[in-house]
Amino acid sequence: QVQLVESGGGLVQAGDSLRLSCAASGRTFSTYAMGWFRQGPGKEREFVATITWRDYRTNYADSAKGRFTISRDYAKNTVYLQMNSLKPEDTAVYYCAARSSRVTENYDSWGQGTQVTVSS
C-alpha cells in the first residue's frame, strides 16, 4: 500500500495558477504510475493527468492539455500538478492516486483530496 498526501489547493481567481503536490510514502517501490483525478460539484470523478513513476511518460485529459503539467521528483517521492490559466470549471476536489500494475489499468491507492476553487 502507498500512502498519498495532497497539498497546494486553495481559492484563486480565474487566470491564476496553482501547484498541487502529492507526497508518497510506504511501498513506493511498487508504484508504476501516479495520477491526478478530480471531482467537481455534481460531476463524476474524472481523469486529469498521469505519469509513469520511473520513465516519466505522461498523458493528459483534453481539458488539461496546454494548461496543466504533471511532473515528478523521483528522489523526493513527490508528484506535482502545475495548473495555469485556471477556469471556474476547474473547481473540484483533486485527488492523487497510485497505480501498482503495469498491466491492470487501475489506480488502487488514493489520497484524501485537496480542494481547488476558482472564482470568476
Coordinates of C-alpha atoms in Angstrom, one line a residue:
Q1 CA 0.0 0.0 0.0
V2 CA 1.1 3.5 -0.9
Q3 CA 0.1 6.4 1.3
L4 CA -0.5 9.7 -0.5
V5 CA -1.0 13.2 0.8
E6 CA -2.0 16.0 -1.4
S7 CA -1.4 19.7 -0.7
G8 CA -1.5 23.0 -2.5
G9 CA -5.2 23.5 -3.1
G10 CA -6.9 26.8 -2.4
L11 CA -9.2 29.6 -3.6
V12 CA -8.0 31.5 -6.6
Q13 CA -9.4 33.7 -9.3
A14 CA -9.8 32.8 -13.0
G15 CA -6.5 33.0 -14.8
D16 CA -4.4 32.3 -11.7
S17 CA -2.1 29.4 -11.1
L18 CA -1.7 26.7 -8.5
R19 CA 0.8 23.9 -8.0
L20 CA -0.5 20.8 -6.3
S21 CA 1.9 18.3 -4.6
C22 CA 1.4 14.7 -3.7
A23 CA 3.9 13.1 -1.3
A24 CA 4.1 9.3 -1.5
S25 CA 5.2 7.0 1.3
G26 CA 5.0 3.3 2.2
R27 CA 5.5 0.8 -0.6
T28 CA 6.6 3.4 -3.2
F29 CA 8.9 0.8 -4.8
S30 CA 5.9 -1.0 -6.2
T31 CA 4.4 2.1 -7.9
Y32 CA 4.2 2.0 -11.7
A33 CA 2.4 5.3 -12.3
M34 CA 0.9 8.3 -10.5
G35 CA -2.1 10.3 -11.5
W36 CA -4.3 13.2 -10.7
F37 CA -8.1 13.0 -10.8
R38 CA -10.8 15.4 -9.9
Q39 CA -14.4 15.5 -9.0
G40 CA -16.3 18.7 -9.5
P41 CA -19.7 19.6 -7.9
G42 CA -22.4 17.4 -9.4
K43 CA -19.9 15.6 -11.6
E44 CA -18.3 12.1 -11.7
R45 CA -14.7 11.7 -10.9
E46 CA -12.6 12.3 -14.0
F47 CA -9.0 11.7 -15.1
V48 CA -6.8 14.7 -15.3
A49 CA -3.2 13.5 -15.9
T50 CA -0.9 10.6 -15.3
I51 CA 2.8 10.0 -15.2
T52 CA 4.8 6.8 -15.0
W53 CA 7.0 6.8 -11.9
R54 CA 10.3 5.7 -13.4
D55 CA 10.0 6.5 -17.1
Y56 CA 8.4 10.0 -17.0
R57 CA 5.8 9.1 -19.6
T58 CA 2.8 11.4 -19.3
N59 CA -0.7 11.7 -20.7
Y60 CA -3.4 14.3 -20.2
A61 CA -7.1 14.8 -20.4
D62 CA -8.2 17.2 -23.2
S63 CA -9.3 19.7 -20.6
A64 CA -5.8 19.8 -19.1
K65 CA -3.7 19.9 -22.3
G66 CA -1.8 23.1 -22.7
R67 CA -2.7 24.4 -19.2
F68 CA -1.6 21.7 -16.8
T69 CA 1.7 19.9 -16.4
I70 CA 2.3 16.8 -14.4
S71 CA 5.8 16.1 -13.1
R72 CA 7.6 14.1 -10.5
D73 CA 10.7 14.3 -8.3
Y74 CA 11.8 10.7 -8.0
A75 CA 14.2 11.4 -5.2
K76 CA 11.5 13.1 -3.1
N77 CA 8.7 10.6 -3.9
T78 CA 6.6 13.5 -4.9
V79 CA 4.4 14.2 -7.9
Y80 CA 3.2 17.7 -8.9
L81 CA 0.4 19.2 -10.9
Q82 CA 1.1 22.7 -12.2
M83 CA -2.1 24.3 -13.1
N84 CA -2.1 27.5 -15.1
S85 CA -4.8 29.6 -16.6
L86 CA -7.3 28.2 -14.2
K87 CA -11.0 28.4 -15.1
P88 CA -14.1 28.2 -12.9
E89 CA -14.8 24.8 -14.4
D90 CA -11.6 23.5 -12.9
T91 CA -13.2 23.8 -9.5
A92 CA -13.1 20.4 -7.9
V93 CA -11.6 18.2 -5.3
Y94 CA -8.3 17.0 -6.8
Y95 CA -7.1 13.5 -5.8
C96 CA -3.7 12.0 -6.2
A97 CA -3.6 8.3 -7.0
A98 CA -1.1 5.5 -7.5
R99 CA -1.1 2.5 -9.9
S100 CA 0.9 -0.5 -8.9
S101 CA 0.3 -2.7 -12.0
R102 CA 1.7 -2.0 -15.4
V103 CA -0.8 -4.4 -16.8
T104 CA -4.1 -3.6 -15.0
E105 CA -5.2 0.0 -15.6
N106 CA -6.5 0.5 -12.1
Y107 CA -5.3 3.2 -9.6
D108 CA -5.5 1.4 -6.3
S109 CA -4.1 3.9 -3.8
W110 CA -5.7 7.3 -3.2
G111 CA -5.1 10.4 -1.2
Q112 CA -7.7 12.3 0.7
G113 CA -8.0 15.1 -1.9
T114 CA -7.4 18.8 -1.9
Q115 CA -10.0 21.4 -2.8
V116 CA -9.4 23.8 -5.7
T117 CA -11.9 26.6 -6.1
V118 CA -11.6 29.0 -9.0
S119 CA -13.8 32.1 -8.9
S120 CA -14.7 34.3 -11.8

